[in-house]
Each structure stands twice: as structure tokens, then as C-alpha cells.
mmCIF file of C-alpha atoms and ligand atoms in Angstrom:
data_model
loop_
_atom_site.group_PDB
_atom_site.id
_atom_site.type_symbol
_atom_site.label_atom_id
_atom_site.label_comp_id
_atom_site.label_asym_id
_atom_site.label_seq_id
_atom_site.Cartn_x
_atom_site.Cartn_y
_atom_site.Cartn_z
ATOM 1 C CA MET A 1 57.454 -49.653 -53.745
ATOM 2 C CA VAL A 2 61.239 -50.233 -53.930
ATOM 3 C CA SER A 3 60.937 -52.178 -57.209
ATOM 4 C CA ASP A 4 58.593 -54.645 -58.892
ATOM 5 C CA ARG A 5 61.158 -57.471 -58.942
ATOM 6 C CA LEU A 6 58.761 -59.714 -56.989
ATOM 7 C CA ALA A 7 55.461 -58.696 -58.608
ATOM 8 C CA ASP A 8 53.006 -61.642 -58.750
ATOM 9 C CA ARG A 9 55.135 -63.713 -56.361
ATOM 10 C CA VAL A 10 53.728 -65.336 -53.224
ATOM 11 C CA ALA A 11 56.124 -65.566 -50.270
ATOM 12 C CA LEU A 12 55.855 -67.310 -46.904
ATOM 13 C CA VAL A 13 58.055 -66.005 -44.083
ATOM 14 C CA THR A 14 58.217 -67.939 -40.812
ATOM 15 C CA GLY A 15 58.791 -66.091 -37.542
ATOM 16 C CA ALA A 16 57.616 -62.964 -39.344
ATOM 17 C CA ALA A 17 56.133 -61.300 -36.252
ATOM 18 C CA GLY A 18 59.691 -60.967 -34.920
ATOM 19 C CA GLY A 19 62.379 -58.415 -35.731
ATOM 20 C CA ILE A 20 64.202 -59.851 -38.747
ATOM 21 C CA GLY A 21 61.137 -61.666 -40.105
ATOM 22 C CA ARG A 22 59.221 -58.435 -40.169
ATOM 23 C CA GLY A 23 62.099 -56.679 -41.952
ATOM 24 C CA ILE A 24 62.112 -59.443 -44.551
ATOM 25 C CA ALA A 25 58.332 -59.316 -44.993
ATOM 26 C CA ALA A 26 58.389 -55.522 -45.381
ATOM 27 C CA ARG A 27 61.021 -55.664 -48.125
ATOM 28 C CA LEU A 28 59.332 -58.498 -50.044
ATOM 29 C CA LEU A 29 56.082 -56.504 -49.931
ATOM 30 C CA ALA A 30 57.915 -53.383 -51.117
ATOM 31 C CA GLU A 31 59.144 -55.345 -54.138
ATOM 32 C CA GLY A 32 55.619 -56.441 -55.059
ATOM 33 C CA ALA A 33 55.133 -59.852 -53.417
ATOM 34 C CA VAL A 34 52.137 -61.058 -51.451
ATOM 35 C CA VAL A 35 53.563 -62.110 -48.074
ATOM 36 C CA VAL A 36 52.131 -64.812 -45.857
ATOM 37 C CA VAL A 37 53.153 -63.970 -42.301
ATOM 38 C CA ASN A 38 53.710 -66.996 -40.077
ATOM 39 C CA ASP A 39 54.505 -66.962 -36.383
ATOM 40 C CA LEU A 40 53.504 -68.909 -33.291
ATOM 41 C CA ASP A 41 50.951 -66.558 -31.773
ATOM 42 C CA PRO A 42 47.882 -65.633 -33.889
ATOM 43 C CA ASP A 43 47.585 -62.234 -32.163
ATOM 44 C CA ALA A 44 51.236 -61.404 -32.897
ATOM 45 C CA CYS A 45 50.656 -62.403 -36.537
ATOM 46 C CA ALA A 46 47.597 -60.151 -36.721
ATOM 47 C CA VAL A 47 49.554 -57.181 -35.320
ATOM 48 C CA ALA A 48 52.395 -57.766 -37.797
ATOM 49 C CA VAL A 49 49.968 -57.999 -40.729
ATOM 50 C CA ALA A 50 48.260 -54.760 -39.661
ATOM 51 C CA ASP A 51 51.668 -53.011 -39.403
ATOM 52 C CA LEU A 52 52.903 -54.376 -42.724
ATOM 53 C CA GLY A 53 49.753 -53.291 -44.579
ATOM 54 C CA ALA A 54 48.339 -54.268 -47.961
ATOM 55 C CA GLY A 55 49.609 -57.547 -49.380
ATOM 56 C CA ALA A 56 50.375 -59.151 -45.999
ATOM 57 C CA VAL A 57 48.205 -62.028 -44.768
ATOM 58 C CA ALA A 58 48.460 -64.086 -41.585
ATOM 59 C CA ALA A 59 48.991 -67.849 -41.307
ATOM 60 C CA PRO A 60 49.887 -68.619 -37.702
ATOM 61 C CA GLY A 61 51.395 -71.988 -36.844
ATOM 62 C CA ASP A 62 54.184 -73.795 -35.046
ATOM 63 C CA VAL A 63 57.065 -74.711 -37.365
ATOM 64 C CA THR A 64 58.183 -77.478 -34.995
ATOM 65 C CA ASP A 65 54.903 -79.357 -35.545
ATOM 66 C CA PRO A 66 54.696 -81.188 -38.892
ATOM 67 C CA ALA A 67 50.881 -81.113 -38.838
ATOM 68 C CA SER A 68 50.919 -77.366 -38.248
ATOM 69 C CA ALA A 69 53.402 -76.870 -41.111
ATOM 70 C CA THR A 70 51.140 -78.916 -43.396
ATOM 71 C CA ALA A 71 48.123 -76.829 -42.341
ATOM 72 C CA VAL A 72 49.968 -73.547 -43.057
ATOM 73 C CA LEU A 73 50.938 -74.752 -46.542
ATOM 74 C CA ALA A 74 47.421 -76.084 -47.189
ATOM 75 C CA ARG A 75 46.160 -72.611 -46.445
ATOM 76 C CA VAL A 76 48.701 -70.995 -48.773
ATOM 77 C CA GLY A 77 47.641 -73.423 -51.506
ATOM 78 C CA ALA A 78 43.930 -72.816 -50.947
ATOM 79 C CA ASP A 79 44.213 -69.016 -50.745
ATOM 80 C CA HIS A 80 46.873 -68.352 -53.388
ATOM 81 C CA GLY A 81 47.237 -71.569 -55.405
ATOM 82 C CA ARG A 82 51.020 -71.209 -55.450
ATOM 83 C CA LEU A 83 54.167 -70.511 -53.440
ATOM 84 C CA ASP A 84 57.213 -68.880 -55.016
ATOM 85 C CA ILE A 85 59.391 -67.939 -52.032
ATOM 86 C CA LEU A 86 59.824 -69.725 -48.692
ATOM 87 C CA VAL A 87 61.895 -67.970 -46.023
ATOM 88 C CA ASN A 88 62.730 -70.188 -43.050
ATOM 89 C CA ASN A 89 63.408 -67.450 -40.521
ATOM 90 C CA ALA A 90 61.887 -68.709 -37.232
ATOM 91 C CA GLY A 91 64.601 -69.302 -34.657
ATOM 92 C CA VAL A 92 65.295 -69.173 -30.937
ATOM 93 C CA THR A 93 68.359 -69.095 -28.708
ATOM 94 C CA ARG A 94 69.057 -70.779 -25.361
ATOM 95 C CA ASP A 95 72.641 -69.627 -24.802
ATOM 96 C CA GLY A 96 74.904 -71.040 -22.132
ATOM 97 C CA PRO A 97 78.164 -72.924 -21.659
ATOM 98 C CA LEU A 98 78.035 -76.439 -23.066
ATOM 99 C CA HIS A 99 78.960 -78.129 -19.769
ATOM 100 C CA ARG A 100 75.840 -76.643 -18.185
ATOM 101 C CA MET A 101 73.521 -76.905 -21.226
ATOM 102 C CA SER A 102 70.345 -78.905 -20.622
ATOM 103 C CA ASP A 103 68.925 -81.482 -23.020
ATOM 104 C CA GLU A 104 65.905 -79.199 -23.352
ATOM 105 C CA ASP A 105 68.051 -76.199 -24.375
ATOM 106 C CA TRP A 106 69.685 -78.321 -27.053
ATOM 107 C CA ARG A 107 66.372 -79.783 -28.268
ATOM 108 C CA VAL A 108 64.327 -76.572 -28.461
ATOM 109 C CA VAL A 109 66.942 -74.690 -30.489
ATOM 110 C CA HIS A 110 67.242 -77.566 -32.987
ATOM 111 C CA ASP A 111 63.480 -78.083 -33.119
ATOM 112 C CA VAL A 112 62.704 -74.508 -34.143
ATOM 113 C CA GLY A 113 65.788 -73.599 -36.176
ATOM 114 C CA LEU A 114 66.519 -76.855 -37.994
ATOM 115 C CA ARG A 115 63.578 -79.264 -37.753
ATOM 116 C CA GLY A 116 61.217 -76.360 -38.379
ATOM 117 C CA ALA A 117 62.920 -75.609 -41.702
ATOM 118 C CA PHE A 118 62.742 -79.312 -42.635
ATOM 119 C CA ASN A 119 59.013 -79.390 -41.778
ATOM 120 C CA LEU A 120 58.303 -76.299 -43.878
ATOM 121 C CA CYS A 121 60.387 -77.412 -46.880
ATOM 122 C CA ARG A 122 58.695 -80.813 -46.886
ATOM 123 C CA ALA A 123 55.201 -79.364 -46.545
ATOM 124 C CA ALA A 124 55.948 -76.767 -49.248
ATOM 125 C CA ALA A 125 57.470 -79.286 -51.679
ATOM 126 C CA PRO A 126 54.334 -79.859 -53.804
ATOM 127 C CA LEU A 127 53.870 -76.105 -54.356
ATOM 128 C CA LEU A 128 57.563 -75.244 -54.768
ATOM 129 C CA ARG A 129 58.298 -78.143 -57.134
ATOM 130 C CA ALA A 130 55.219 -77.681 -59.315
ATOM 131 C CA PRO A 131 55.966 -76.711 -62.937
ATOM 132 C CA ALA A 132 56.462 -72.952 -63.379
ATOM 133 C CA ASP A 133 57.947 -70.534 -65.897
ATOM 134 C CA HIS A 134 60.228 -68.999 -63.261
ATOM 135 C CA HIS A 135 62.548 -70.118 -60.453
ATOM 136 C CA ARG A 136 61.160 -70.743 -56.988
ATOM 137 C CA LYS A 137 63.301 -69.778 -53.967
ATOM 138 C CA VAL A 138 64.003 -71.200 -50.519
ATOM 139 C CA ILE A 139 66.026 -68.924 -48.253
ATOM 140 C CA ASN A 140 67.180 -70.281 -44.910
ATOM 141 C CA ILE A 141 68.201 -67.811 -42.235
ATOM 142 C CA SER A 142 71.316 -69.306 -40.664
ATOM 143 C CA SER A 143 73.889 -67.284 -38.716
ATOM 144 C CA ASN A 144 77.556 -66.352 -38.948
ATOM 145 C CA VAL A 145 78.141 -68.379 -35.761
ATOM 146 C CA ALA A 146 77.337 -71.497 -37.820
ATOM 147 C CA LEU A 147 80.547 -70.770 -39.751
ATOM 148 C CA HIS A 148 82.763 -69.222 -37.080
ATOM 149 C CA GLY A 149 81.319 -70.362 -33.717
ATOM 150 C CA ALA A 150 80.821 -68.266 -30.590
ATOM 151 C CA PRO A 151 81.143 -69.254 -26.954
ATOM 152 C CA GLY A 152 77.864 -70.145 -25.261
ATOM 153 C CA THR A 153 76.122 -71.075 -28.509
ATOM 154 C CA ALA A 154 76.906 -74.787 -29.037
ATOM 155 C CA ASN A 155 73.220 -75.638 -29.531
ATOM 156 C CA TYR A 156 72.516 -72.640 -31.789
ATOM 157 C CA SER A 157 75.765 -72.853 -33.800
ATOM 158 C CA ALA A 158 75.155 -76.576 -34.412
ATOM 159 C CA ALA A 159 71.508 -76.052 -35.454
ATOM 160 C CA LYS A 160 72.447 -73.177 -37.775
ATOM 161 C CA ALA A 161 75.302 -75.253 -39.266
ATOM 162 C CA GLY A 162 72.796 -78.068 -39.799
ATOM 163 C CA LEU A 163 70.610 -75.605 -41.674
ATOM 164 C CA ILE A 164 73.522 -74.981 -44.051
ATOM 165 C CA GLY A 165 73.787 -78.737 -44.670
ATOM 166 C CA LEU A 166 70.047 -78.862 -45.364
ATOM 167 C CA THR A 167 70.456 -75.902 -47.743
ATOM 168 C CA ARG A 168 73.222 -77.554 -49.765
ATOM 169 C CA ALA A 169 71.526 -80.961 -49.992
ATOM 170 C CA LEU A 170 68.176 -79.494 -51.013
ATOM 171 C CA ALA A 171 69.836 -77.168 -53.538
ATOM 172 C CA ARG A 172 71.141 -80.253 -55.325
ATOM 173 C CA GLU A 173 67.875 -82.198 -54.924
ATOM 174 C CA TRP A 174 65.613 -79.481 -56.264
ATOM 175 C CA ALA A 175 67.868 -77.857 -58.875
ATOM 176 C CA SER A 176 66.263 -79.879 -61.671
ATOM 177 C CA ARG A 177 62.925 -78.296 -60.690
ATOM 178 C CA ARG A 178 64.521 -74.840 -60.781
ATOM 179 C CA VAL A 179 64.073 -74.313 -57.062
ATOM 180 C CA ASN A 180 67.064 -72.335 -55.749
ATOM 181 C CA VAL A 181 67.969 -73.009 -52.118
ATOM 182 C CA ASN A 182 70.358 -70.607 -50.395
ATOM 183 C CA ALA A 183 71.256 -69.622 -46.850
ATOM 184 C CA LEU A 184 71.893 -66.240 -45.369
ATOM 185 C CA ALA A 185 74.301 -65.976 -42.442
ATOM 186 C CA PRO A 186 73.720 -62.664 -40.652
ATOM 187 C CA GLY A 187 76.067 -61.351 -37.995
ATOM 188 C CA LEU A 188 74.759 -59.096 -35.251
ATOM 189 C CA ILE A 189 71.339 -57.677 -36.174
ATOM 190 C CA GLU A 190 69.920 -55.133 -33.744
ATOM 191 C CA GLY A 191 66.282 -54.389 -32.991
ATOM 192 C CA THR A 192 65.027 -57.971 -32.676
ATOM 193 C CA GLY A 193 63.654 -60.153 -29.898
ATOM 194 C CA LEU A 194 66.758 -62.273 -30.033
ATOM 195 C CA THR A 195 69.256 -59.441 -29.562
ATOM 196 C CA ALA A 196 67.071 -57.794 -26.903
ATOM 197 C CA ALA A 197 67.498 -60.978 -24.848
ATOM 198 C CA LYS A 198 71.300 -60.621 -24.797
ATOM 199 C CA PRO A 199 73.262 -58.341 -22.390
ATOM 200 C CA ALA A 200 73.561 -54.795 -23.805
ATOM 201 C CA GLU A 201 77.326 -54.720 -23.109
ATOM 202 C CA LEU A 202 77.839 -57.884 -25.175
ATOM 203 C CA ILE A 203 75.905 -56.343 -28.087
ATOM 204 C CA ALA A 204 77.953 -53.118 -27.830
ATOM 205 C CA ARG A 205 81.238 -55.087 -27.742
ATOM 206 C CA VAL A 206 80.344 -57.107 -30.866
ATOM 207 C CA ALA A 207 79.098 -53.986 -32.701
ATOM 208 C CA GLU A 208 82.465 -52.277 -32.021
ATOM 209 C CA GLN A 209 84.262 -55.096 -33.839
ATOM 210 C CA VAL A 210 82.233 -54.754 -37.045
ATOM 211 C CA PRO A 211 84.533 -53.323 -39.750
ATOM 212 C CA LEU A 212 81.659 -51.357 -41.288
ATOM 213 C CA GLY A 213 81.188 -49.695 -37.896
ATOM 214 C CA ARG A 214 77.636 -50.689 -36.944
ATOM 215 C CA ALA A 215 75.342 -53.585 -36.209
ATOM 216 C CA GLY A 216 73.038 -54.741 -38.989
ATOM 217 C CA THR A 217 69.307 -54.051 -39.115
ATOM 218 C CA PRO A 218 66.271 -56.137 -40.128
ATOM 219 C CA ALA A 219 66.106 -53.934 -43.255
ATOM 220 C CA ASP A 220 69.659 -55.030 -44.200
ATOM 221 C CA VAL A 221 68.538 -58.658 -43.971
ATOM 222 C CA GLY A 222 65.357 -57.890 -45.931
ATOM 223 C CA ALA A 223 67.407 -56.410 -48.779
ATOM 224 C CA ALA A 224 69.627 -59.511 -49.018
ATOM 225 C CA VAL A 225 66.620 -61.856 -48.902
ATOM 226 C CA ALA A 226 64.859 -59.867 -51.639
ATOM 227 C CA PHE A 227 67.937 -60.282 -53.844
ATOM 228 C CA LEU A 228 68.041 -64.050 -53.253
ATOM 229 C CA ALA A 229 64.273 -64.245 -53.855
ATOM 230 C CA SER A 230 64.470 -62.349 -57.132
ATOM 231 C CA ALA A 231 65.375 -63.426 -60.662
ATOM 232 C CA ASP A 232 68.680 -61.558 -60.128
ATOM 233 C CA ALA A 233 69.835 -64.600 -58.119
ATOM 234 C CA ASP A 234 68.487 -67.285 -60.475
ATOM 235 C CA TYR A 235 71.996 -68.659 -61.144
ATOM 236 C CA MET A 236 72.885 -68.942 -57.452
ATOM 237 C CA THR A 237 72.021 -72.034 -55.424
ATOM 238 C CA GLY A 238 73.455 -73.971 -52.480
ATOM 239 C CA GLN A 239 75.328 -70.882 -51.269
ATOM 240 C CA VAL A 240 75.787 -69.212 -47.908
ATOM 241 C CA LEU A 241 75.752 -65.429 -48.047
ATOM 242 C CA GLU A 242 77.380 -63.771 -45.037
ATOM 243 C CA LEU A 243 75.866 -60.479 -43.969
ATOM 244 C CA SER A 244 77.851 -59.188 -41.044
ATOM 245 C CA GLY A 245 79.405 -55.842 -41.924
ATOM 246 C CA GLY A 246 82.749 -57.477 -42.717
ATOM 247 C CA LEU A 247 83.192 -59.439 -39.461
ATOM 248 C CA GLU A 248 84.121 -62.532 -41.431
ATOM 249 C CA VAL A 249 86.758 -60.938 -43.662
ATOM 250 C CA PRO A 250 90.000 -62.840 -42.974
ATOM 251 C CA VAL A 251 92.743 -60.715 -41.329
HETATM 252 P P1 NAD B 301 63.001 -62.627 -32.951
HETATM 253 O O1 NAD B 301 62.900 -63.325 -31.631
HETATM 254 O O2 NAD B 301 62.646 -61.186 -33.026
HETATM 255 O O3 NAD B 301 62.180 -63.411 -34.062
HETATM 256 C C1 NAD B 301 62.054 -64.827 -34.093
HETATM 257 C C2 NAD B 301 60.584 -65.147 -34.323
HETATM 258 O O4 NAD B 301 60.449 -66.579 -34.473
HETATM 259 C C3 NAD B 301 59.702 -64.730 -33.142
HETATM 260 O O5 NAD B 301 58.663 -63.859 -33.577
HETATM 261 C C4 NAD B 301 59.155 -66.034 -32.623
HETATM 262 O O6 NAD B 301 57.833 -65.967 -32.086
HETATM 263 C C5 NAD B 301 59.205 -66.913 -33.866
HETATM 264 N N1 NAD B 301 59.141 -68.331 -33.514
HETATM 265 C C6 NAD B 301 59.764 -68.955 -32.478
HETATM 266 N N2 NAD B 301 59.402 -70.244 -32.442
HETATM 267 C C7 NAD B 301 58.535 -70.442 -33.460
HETATM 268 C C8 NAD B 301 57.811 -71.564 -33.915
HETATM 269 N N3 NAD B 301 57.917 -72.743 -33.285
HETATM 270 N N4 NAD B 301 56.986 -71.418 -34.993
HETATM 271 C C9 NAD B 301 56.867 -70.210 -35.611
HETATM 272 N N5 NAD B 301 57.534 -69.109 -35.222
HETATM 273 C C10 NAD B 301 58.361 -69.227 -34.152
HETATM 274 O O7 NAD B 301 64.544 -62.828 -33.378
HETATM 275 P P2 NAD B 301 65.276 -62.426 -34.735
HETATM 276 O O8 NAD B 301 66.617 -61.912 -34.348
HETATM 277 O O9 NAD B 301 64.397 -61.612 -35.590
HETATM 278 O O10 NAD B 301 65.521 -63.860 -35.384
HETATM 279 C C11 NAD B 301 65.067 -64.233 -36.688
HETATM 280 C C12 NAD B 301 66.052 -65.245 -37.277
HETATM 281 O O11 NAD B 301 67.309 -64.606 -37.516
HETATM 282 C C13 NAD B 301 66.340 -66.415 -36.366
HETATM 283 O O12 NAD B 301 66.432 -67.612 -37.123
HETATM 284 C C14 NAD B 301 67.705 -66.076 -35.796
HETATM 285 O O13 NAD B 301 68.395 -67.215 -35.385
HETATM 286 C C15 NAD B 301 68.345 -65.402 -36.991
HETATM 287 N N6 NAD B 301 69.505 -64.564 -36.703
HETATM 288 C C16 NAD B 301 69.404 -63.480 -35.880
HETATM 289 C C17 NAD B 301 70.518 -62.684 -35.639
HETATM 290 C C18 NAD B 301 70.461 -61.470 -34.747
HETATM 291 O O14 NAD B 301 71.537 -60.921 -34.434
HETATM 292 N N7 NAD B 301 69.300 -61.002 -34.348
HETATM 293 C C19 NAD B 301 71.747 -63.017 -36.249
HETATM 294 C C20 NAD B 301 71.812 -64.119 -37.079
HETATM 295 C C21 NAD B 301 70.682 -64.889 -37.307
#
């Protein structure tokens, strides 16, 4: 165990069979939380839970479907009676130049990355807003392209920027219930399904530009999420934390 900062906490991580989601789940487990692993495919969830080990439990479901989101949260409530940490991590890309982007490519990316987070926050509201003696946490996984843009990502950059708007509005709405809502904006994170889908030369070119000299890893993201999920970040809400090895430092 890395620490016991999250002992007795129950966390739900969406898209947790994927690269970053699994890194987040592993770190939350290592800090003492029980982690509910959500992803689309039940078999992929089962494999992730087996890899993650004790404390991980599966709750497959489609974040784009409000009924599915409600069912996942009903299960969390029935099995654990509480939810302390919600990580909206599920996301997809459909990159391409805007003038050739299909309606479907726009819709799918918004449905998973933005509407999915809305569905989960709404379904989790009764558990997250219930009286408690500690802060509850929502952490939305945005992207540094939401803040800086990147060619070929109009759909993704817009959805991830929308997620920042959702983060700030909900931070203000739920502050009185001591629910902290923050966003994380990673740069290039290697070793995930999403980066594997991009051309290797593009990944190498971006990695070369990172001032800290390397791409990030799912473990880097897990460490930042664990901080936001912990009492160490109780006085932080409505913020966007960039995690990109210094790419965003103004020159
Ligand atoms: P990934 O493809 O490995 O993981 C994404 C996971 O989301 C997959 O397991 C996928 O099955 C799941 N998912 C897709 N649609 C879903 C749905 N409808 N319901 C439930 N789960 C669904 O990619 P990743 O890089 O680990 O991405 C995780 C998050 O990190 C995404 O939101 C992504 O946009 C964000 N991100 C990634 C990078 C990067 O460089 N890899 C950078 C910034 C932000």
C-alpha cells in the first residue's frame, strides 16, 4: 500500500478497463479505497478486476446510456451503501480534420466524454450529496487539448472543454454539500488504447516536445487523481490541473 489516505473510501472509475482508468484504479486501491471498475464490456471489466486484485469489483455499463448509469449507481448503493469518489474517465477519440468530420464522429466523442460524465454525476448525486463527515470528490478526466487545442481534434477538444464547464458549474452547485469537483487535463499519456490508435511518429514527435523529457504514464495520472480524491485536496474545487510534463508552461 502506498498510503492509507483513502482507507474506507468507495470509488467508481469509468473506463477503468482501459489504460489510464486502470492506472487510476490501481493507485486508488493502493491508497486503501474499494474501487468499482466500470467499462463497456463485462469481460474486459472482469479481466481488469482480476489484474487489480483485492478491493476491485466490477460494474460494467455504458456511460452514454442514462439507464445504464442509473443501474451502475444502484449497484454501488446496494453493495457498498455509499460513494466517496467518482472518476469520469471513459473517453474516445475520432480524430480528423473538421471539414471532413462526420456528424457521427462529433456525436460519439461528445456522448462518451461529456454526456457520459453528466449521466454519471446525475445518477451519483444522491450518494455523493448525502450527509457525510468528509468531503466527497468528483474528478473529471479532461485533456490539455481542451485548453490549448490540437489539429484534428475539434470534436474531442470541444467535448473535453465542455467537461471543464461541467466541472466548474458542478463545483459551485455542490460546494455546500462538500462535494469537490475538479478536472485533470493530461497531456500525452503512453500505454493506453487511445495513444495506441495514433501514429507512432506523431506520439514520438509530441513526446520530444515535453520539457520533462518523456510522455506521461497511467501511473502519473493515478497519482494526481489520488491527490484530488484525498483530504489533501479538500480546499480545492472547480480547478483544472494540467499534467503534461510542462508542455503548457508559457514560453
Ligand atoms: P483507453 O482507450 O485505454 O481507455 C478508455 C476506456 O473507456 C476504454 O476501456 C473504453 O472501453 C472505455 N469506454 C469507451 N466508451 C465507453 C462507454 N460508453 N462506457 C464505459 N466505458 C467506455 O484510453 P485512455 O487513454 O486510457 O483514456 C482514458 C481517458 O483519458 C479518456 O477520457 C481520454 O480522453 C483521457 N486522456 C487520454 C490521454 C492520452 O494521451 N492517452 C490524454 C489526455 C486525456
